[in-house]
PDB file of C-alpha atoms in Angstrom:
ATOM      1  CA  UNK H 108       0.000   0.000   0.000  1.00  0.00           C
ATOM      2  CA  UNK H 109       1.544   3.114  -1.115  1.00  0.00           C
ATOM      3  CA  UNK H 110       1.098   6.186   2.093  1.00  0.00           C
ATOM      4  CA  UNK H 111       1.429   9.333   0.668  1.00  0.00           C
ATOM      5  CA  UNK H 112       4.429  11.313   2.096  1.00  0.00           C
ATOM      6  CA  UNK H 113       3.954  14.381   4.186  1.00  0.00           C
ATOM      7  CA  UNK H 114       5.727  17.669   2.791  1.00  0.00           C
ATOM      8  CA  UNK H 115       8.084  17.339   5.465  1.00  0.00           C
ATOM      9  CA  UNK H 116       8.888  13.525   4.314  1.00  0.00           C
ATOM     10  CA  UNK H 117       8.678  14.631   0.442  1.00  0.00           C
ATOM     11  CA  UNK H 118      11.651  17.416   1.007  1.00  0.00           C
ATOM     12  CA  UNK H 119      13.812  14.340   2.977  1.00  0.00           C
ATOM     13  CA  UNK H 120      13.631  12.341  -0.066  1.00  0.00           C
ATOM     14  CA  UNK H 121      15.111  14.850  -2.129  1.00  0.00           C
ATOM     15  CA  UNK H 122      18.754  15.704   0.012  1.00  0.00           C
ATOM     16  CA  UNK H 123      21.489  14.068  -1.032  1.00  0.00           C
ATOM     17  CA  UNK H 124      20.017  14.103  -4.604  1.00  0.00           C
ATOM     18  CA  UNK H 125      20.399  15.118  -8.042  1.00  0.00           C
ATOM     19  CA  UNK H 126      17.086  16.881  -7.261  1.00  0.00           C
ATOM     20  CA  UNK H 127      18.694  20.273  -6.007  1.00  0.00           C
ATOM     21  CA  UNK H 128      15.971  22.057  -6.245  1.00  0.00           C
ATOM     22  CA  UNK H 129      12.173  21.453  -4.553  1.00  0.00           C
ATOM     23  CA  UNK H 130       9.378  24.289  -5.599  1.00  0.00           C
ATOM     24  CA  UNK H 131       5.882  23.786  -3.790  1.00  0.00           C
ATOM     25  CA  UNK H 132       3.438  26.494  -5.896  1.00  0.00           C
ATOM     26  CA  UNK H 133      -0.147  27.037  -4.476  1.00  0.00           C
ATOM     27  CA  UNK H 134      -2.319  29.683  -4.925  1.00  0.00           C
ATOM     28  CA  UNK H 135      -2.333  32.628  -3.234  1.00  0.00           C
ATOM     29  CA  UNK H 136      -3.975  32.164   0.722  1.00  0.00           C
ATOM     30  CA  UNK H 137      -2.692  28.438   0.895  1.00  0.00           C
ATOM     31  CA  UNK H 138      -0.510  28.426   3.261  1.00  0.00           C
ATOM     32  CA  UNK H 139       2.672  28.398   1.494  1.00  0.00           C
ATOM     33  CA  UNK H 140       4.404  31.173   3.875  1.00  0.00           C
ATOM     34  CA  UNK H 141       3.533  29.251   6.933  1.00  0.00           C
ATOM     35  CA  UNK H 142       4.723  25.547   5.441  1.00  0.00           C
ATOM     36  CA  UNK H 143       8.235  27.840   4.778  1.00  0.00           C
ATOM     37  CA  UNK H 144       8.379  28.807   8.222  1.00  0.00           C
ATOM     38  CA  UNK H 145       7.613  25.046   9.394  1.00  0.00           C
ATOM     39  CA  UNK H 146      10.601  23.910   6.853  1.00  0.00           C
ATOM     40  CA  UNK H 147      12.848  26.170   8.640  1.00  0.00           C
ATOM     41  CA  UNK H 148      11.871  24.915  12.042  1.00  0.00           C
ATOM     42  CA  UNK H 149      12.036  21.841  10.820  1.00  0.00           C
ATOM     43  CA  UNK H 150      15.683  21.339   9.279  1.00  0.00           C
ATOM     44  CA  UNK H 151      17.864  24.781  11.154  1.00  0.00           C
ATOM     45  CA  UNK H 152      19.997  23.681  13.669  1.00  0.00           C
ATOM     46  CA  UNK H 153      19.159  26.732  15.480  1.00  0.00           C
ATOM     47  CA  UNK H 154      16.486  25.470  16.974  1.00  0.00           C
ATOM     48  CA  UNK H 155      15.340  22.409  18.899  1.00  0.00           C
ATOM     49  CA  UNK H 156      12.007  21.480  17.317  1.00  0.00           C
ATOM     50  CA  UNK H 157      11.485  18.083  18.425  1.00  0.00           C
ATOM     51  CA  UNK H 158       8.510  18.981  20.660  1.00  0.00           C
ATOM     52  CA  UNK H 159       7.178  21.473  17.773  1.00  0.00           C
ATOM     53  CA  UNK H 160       6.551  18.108  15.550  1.00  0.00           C
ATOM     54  CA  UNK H 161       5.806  16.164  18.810  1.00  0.00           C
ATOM     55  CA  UNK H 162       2.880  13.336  18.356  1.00  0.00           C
ATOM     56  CA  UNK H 163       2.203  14.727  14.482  1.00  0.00           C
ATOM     57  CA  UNK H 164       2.250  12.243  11.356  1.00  0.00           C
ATOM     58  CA  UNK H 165       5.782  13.276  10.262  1.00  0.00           C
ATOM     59  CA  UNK H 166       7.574  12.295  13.577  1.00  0.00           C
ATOM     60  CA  UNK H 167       6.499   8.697  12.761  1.00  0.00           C
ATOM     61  CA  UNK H 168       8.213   8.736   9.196  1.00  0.00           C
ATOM     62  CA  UNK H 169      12.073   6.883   9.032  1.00  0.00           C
ATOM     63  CA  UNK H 170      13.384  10.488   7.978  1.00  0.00           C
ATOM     64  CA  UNK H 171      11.938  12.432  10.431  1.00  0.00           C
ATOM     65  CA  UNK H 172      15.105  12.527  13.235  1.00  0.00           C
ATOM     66  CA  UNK H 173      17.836  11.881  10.598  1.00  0.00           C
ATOM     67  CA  UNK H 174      17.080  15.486   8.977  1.00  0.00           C
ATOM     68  CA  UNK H 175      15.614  17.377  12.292  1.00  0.00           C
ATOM     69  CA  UNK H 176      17.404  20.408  13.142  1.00  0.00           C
ATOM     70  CA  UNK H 177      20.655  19.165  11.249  1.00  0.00           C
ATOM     71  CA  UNK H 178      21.170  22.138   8.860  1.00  0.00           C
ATOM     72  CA  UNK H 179      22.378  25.894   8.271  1.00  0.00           C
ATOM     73  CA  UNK H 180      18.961  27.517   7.109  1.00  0.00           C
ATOM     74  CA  UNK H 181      18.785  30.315   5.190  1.00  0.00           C
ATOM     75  CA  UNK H 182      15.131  31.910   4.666  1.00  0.00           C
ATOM     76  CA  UNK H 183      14.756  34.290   2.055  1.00  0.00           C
ATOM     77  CA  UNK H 184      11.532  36.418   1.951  1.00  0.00           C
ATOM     78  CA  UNK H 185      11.353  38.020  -1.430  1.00  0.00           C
ATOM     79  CA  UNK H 186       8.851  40.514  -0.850  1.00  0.00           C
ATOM     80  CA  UNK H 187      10.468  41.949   2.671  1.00  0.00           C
ATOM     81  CA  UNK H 188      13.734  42.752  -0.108  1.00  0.00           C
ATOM     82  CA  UNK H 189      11.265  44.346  -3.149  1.00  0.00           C
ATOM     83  CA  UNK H 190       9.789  46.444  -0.192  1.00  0.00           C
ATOM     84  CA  UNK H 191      13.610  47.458   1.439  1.00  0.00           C
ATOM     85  CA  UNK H 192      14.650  47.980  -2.020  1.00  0.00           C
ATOM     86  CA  UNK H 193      11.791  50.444  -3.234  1.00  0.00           C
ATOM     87  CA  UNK H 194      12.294  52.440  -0.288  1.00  0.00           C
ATOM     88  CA  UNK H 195      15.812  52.995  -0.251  1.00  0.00           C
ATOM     89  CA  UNK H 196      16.047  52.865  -3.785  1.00  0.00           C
ATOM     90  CA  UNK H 197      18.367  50.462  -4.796  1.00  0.00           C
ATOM     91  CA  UNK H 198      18.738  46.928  -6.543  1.00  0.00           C
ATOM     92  CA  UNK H 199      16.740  44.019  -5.197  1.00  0.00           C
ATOM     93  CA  UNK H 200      19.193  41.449  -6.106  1.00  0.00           C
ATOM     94  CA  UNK H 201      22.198  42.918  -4.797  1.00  0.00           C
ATOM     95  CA  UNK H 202      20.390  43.733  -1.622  1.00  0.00           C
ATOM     96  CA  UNK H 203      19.306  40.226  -0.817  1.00  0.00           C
ATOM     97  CA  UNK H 204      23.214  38.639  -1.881  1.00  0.00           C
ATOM     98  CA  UNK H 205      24.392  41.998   0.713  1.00  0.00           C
ATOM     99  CA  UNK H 206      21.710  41.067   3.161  1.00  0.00           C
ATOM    100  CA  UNK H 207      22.760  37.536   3.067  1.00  0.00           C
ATOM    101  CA  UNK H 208      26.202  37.175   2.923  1.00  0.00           C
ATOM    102  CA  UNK H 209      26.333  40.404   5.751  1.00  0.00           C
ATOM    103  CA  UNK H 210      24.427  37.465   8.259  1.00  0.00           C
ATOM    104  CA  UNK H 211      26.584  34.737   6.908  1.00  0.00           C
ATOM    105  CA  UNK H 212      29.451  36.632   8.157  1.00  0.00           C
ATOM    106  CA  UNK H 213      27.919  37.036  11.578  1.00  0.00           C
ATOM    107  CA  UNK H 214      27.885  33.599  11.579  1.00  0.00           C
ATOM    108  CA  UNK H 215      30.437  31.843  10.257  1.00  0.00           C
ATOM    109  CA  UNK H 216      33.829  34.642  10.761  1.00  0.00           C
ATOM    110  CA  UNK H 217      36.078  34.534   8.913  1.00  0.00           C
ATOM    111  CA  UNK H 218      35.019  32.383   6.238  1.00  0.00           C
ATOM    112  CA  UNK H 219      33.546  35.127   4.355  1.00  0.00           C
ATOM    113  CA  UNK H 220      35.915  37.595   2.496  1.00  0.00           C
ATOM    114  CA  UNK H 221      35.120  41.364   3.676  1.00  0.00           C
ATOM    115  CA  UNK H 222      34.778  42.333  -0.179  1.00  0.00           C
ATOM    116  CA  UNK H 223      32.722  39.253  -1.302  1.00  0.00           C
ATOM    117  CA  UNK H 224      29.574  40.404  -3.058  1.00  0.00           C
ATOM    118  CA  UNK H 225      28.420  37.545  -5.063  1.00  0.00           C
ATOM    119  CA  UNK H 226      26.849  35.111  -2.627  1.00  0.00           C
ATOM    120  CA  UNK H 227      27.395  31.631  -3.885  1.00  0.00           C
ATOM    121  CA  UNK H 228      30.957  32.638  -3.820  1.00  0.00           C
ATOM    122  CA  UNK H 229      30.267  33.305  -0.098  1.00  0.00           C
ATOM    123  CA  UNK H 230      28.793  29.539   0.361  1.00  0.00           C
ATOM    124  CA  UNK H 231      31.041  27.959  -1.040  1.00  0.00           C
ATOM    125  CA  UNK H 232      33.689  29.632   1.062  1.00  0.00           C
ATOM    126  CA  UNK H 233      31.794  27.912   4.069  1.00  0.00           C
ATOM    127  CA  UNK H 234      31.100  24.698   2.437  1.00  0.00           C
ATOM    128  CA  UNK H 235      34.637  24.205   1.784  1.00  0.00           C
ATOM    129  CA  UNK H 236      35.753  25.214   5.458  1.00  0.00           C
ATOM    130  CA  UNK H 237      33.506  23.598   7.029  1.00  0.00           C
ATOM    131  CA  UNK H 238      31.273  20.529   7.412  1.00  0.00           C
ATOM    132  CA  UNK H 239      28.138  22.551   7.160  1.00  0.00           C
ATOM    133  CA  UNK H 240      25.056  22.035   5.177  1.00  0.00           C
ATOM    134  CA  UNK H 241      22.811  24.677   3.762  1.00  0.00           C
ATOM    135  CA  UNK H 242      18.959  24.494   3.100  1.00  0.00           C
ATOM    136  CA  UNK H 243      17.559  27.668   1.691  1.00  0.00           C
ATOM    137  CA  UNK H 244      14.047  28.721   1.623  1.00  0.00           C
ATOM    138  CA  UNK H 245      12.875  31.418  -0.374  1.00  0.00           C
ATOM    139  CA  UNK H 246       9.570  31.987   0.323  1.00  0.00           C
ATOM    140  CA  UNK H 247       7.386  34.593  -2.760  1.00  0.00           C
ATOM    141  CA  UNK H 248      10.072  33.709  -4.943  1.00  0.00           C
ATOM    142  CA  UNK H 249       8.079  34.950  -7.688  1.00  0.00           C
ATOM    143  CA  UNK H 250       6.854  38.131  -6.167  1.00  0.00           C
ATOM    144  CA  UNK H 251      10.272  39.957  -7.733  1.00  0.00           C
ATOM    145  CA  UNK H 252       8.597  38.735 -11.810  1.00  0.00           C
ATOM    146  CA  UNK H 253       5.009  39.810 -10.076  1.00  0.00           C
ATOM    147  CA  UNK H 254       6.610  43.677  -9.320  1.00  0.00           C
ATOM    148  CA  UNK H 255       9.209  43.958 -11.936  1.00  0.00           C
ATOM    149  CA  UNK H 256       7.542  42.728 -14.622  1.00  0.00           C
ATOM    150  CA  UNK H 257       8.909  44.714 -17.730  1.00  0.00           C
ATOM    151  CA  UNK H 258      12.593  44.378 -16.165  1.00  0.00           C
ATOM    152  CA  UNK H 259      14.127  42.158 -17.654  1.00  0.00           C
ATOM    153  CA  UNK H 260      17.976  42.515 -16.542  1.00  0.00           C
ATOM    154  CA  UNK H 261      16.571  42.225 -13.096  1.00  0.00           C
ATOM    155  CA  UNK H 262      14.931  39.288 -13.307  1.00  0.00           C
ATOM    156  CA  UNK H 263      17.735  37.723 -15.271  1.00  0.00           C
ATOM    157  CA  UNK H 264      20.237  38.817 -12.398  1.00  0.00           C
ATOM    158  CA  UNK H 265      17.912  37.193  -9.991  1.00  0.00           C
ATOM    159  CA  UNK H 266      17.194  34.011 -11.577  1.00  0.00           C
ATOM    160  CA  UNK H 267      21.174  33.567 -12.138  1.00  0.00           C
ATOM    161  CA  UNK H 268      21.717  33.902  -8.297  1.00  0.00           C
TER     162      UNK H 268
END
């Protein structure tokens, strides 16, 4: 009998595999916000979420304690950088690689260059110091297409990062 697999279960399957990248699209009001914030409960290492998931479907599943809380999450909210950007008036994509790579300092010193600006460069300086992981979830990922609609070198900077 085939069980279907909880979101949770569904994003397990995928680590460690050629699938790199997991989109969940809804419409709008669905919930998809709130399952991005459960993700990053779920899987940052930040937090102790054990009780969070306590007695729910997902802490039954094989996966559930080999991926709790075992990762570096980062959790991109598109529309919180369109809004930053439009009021200060500057470049959405290079605010969310500052934003980004400015906490990634914070936390992991001195494996960021002071000058880096281009924030996979600023990963993979981490990755290749260190053991850690990275899960990122960018929640309205298509909000920057929704408000920038006839810029197209913006949208092509973004969808290269």
């Amino acid at each position: 009998m085939w069980i279907k697999p909880t979101l949770i279960d569904y994003v397990n399957s995928t680590i460690e595999t050629s699938a790199k990248l997991t989109s969940f699209s809804r419409p709008r009001r669905f919930g998809k916000s709130f399952a991005a914030k459960m993700l990053c409960a779920y899987y940052d290492k930040g937090c102790d979420s054990k009780d969070l998931f306590k007695g729910l479907k997902i802490s039954e599943m094989k996966s559930f304690h080999e991926h709790l809380n075992q990762y570096d999450v980062i959790y991109l909210d598109i529309t919180r950088f369109i809004s930053r950007a439009k009021s200060r008036g500057t470049d959405v994509v290079t605010d969310i690689q500052s934003a980004t790579i400015e906490e990634l300092r914070r936390g992991f010193p001195g494996f960021v260059n002071e000058d880096e600006r281009y924030l996979p460069d600023a990963l993979y300086s981490i990755i290749q110091g260190t053991t850690n992981k990275f899960i990122i979830i960018i929640d309205e990922w298509d909000a920057l297409f929704r408000e920038e609609k006839e810029n197209y070198d913006i949208q092509e900077e973004y969808v290269q990062l």
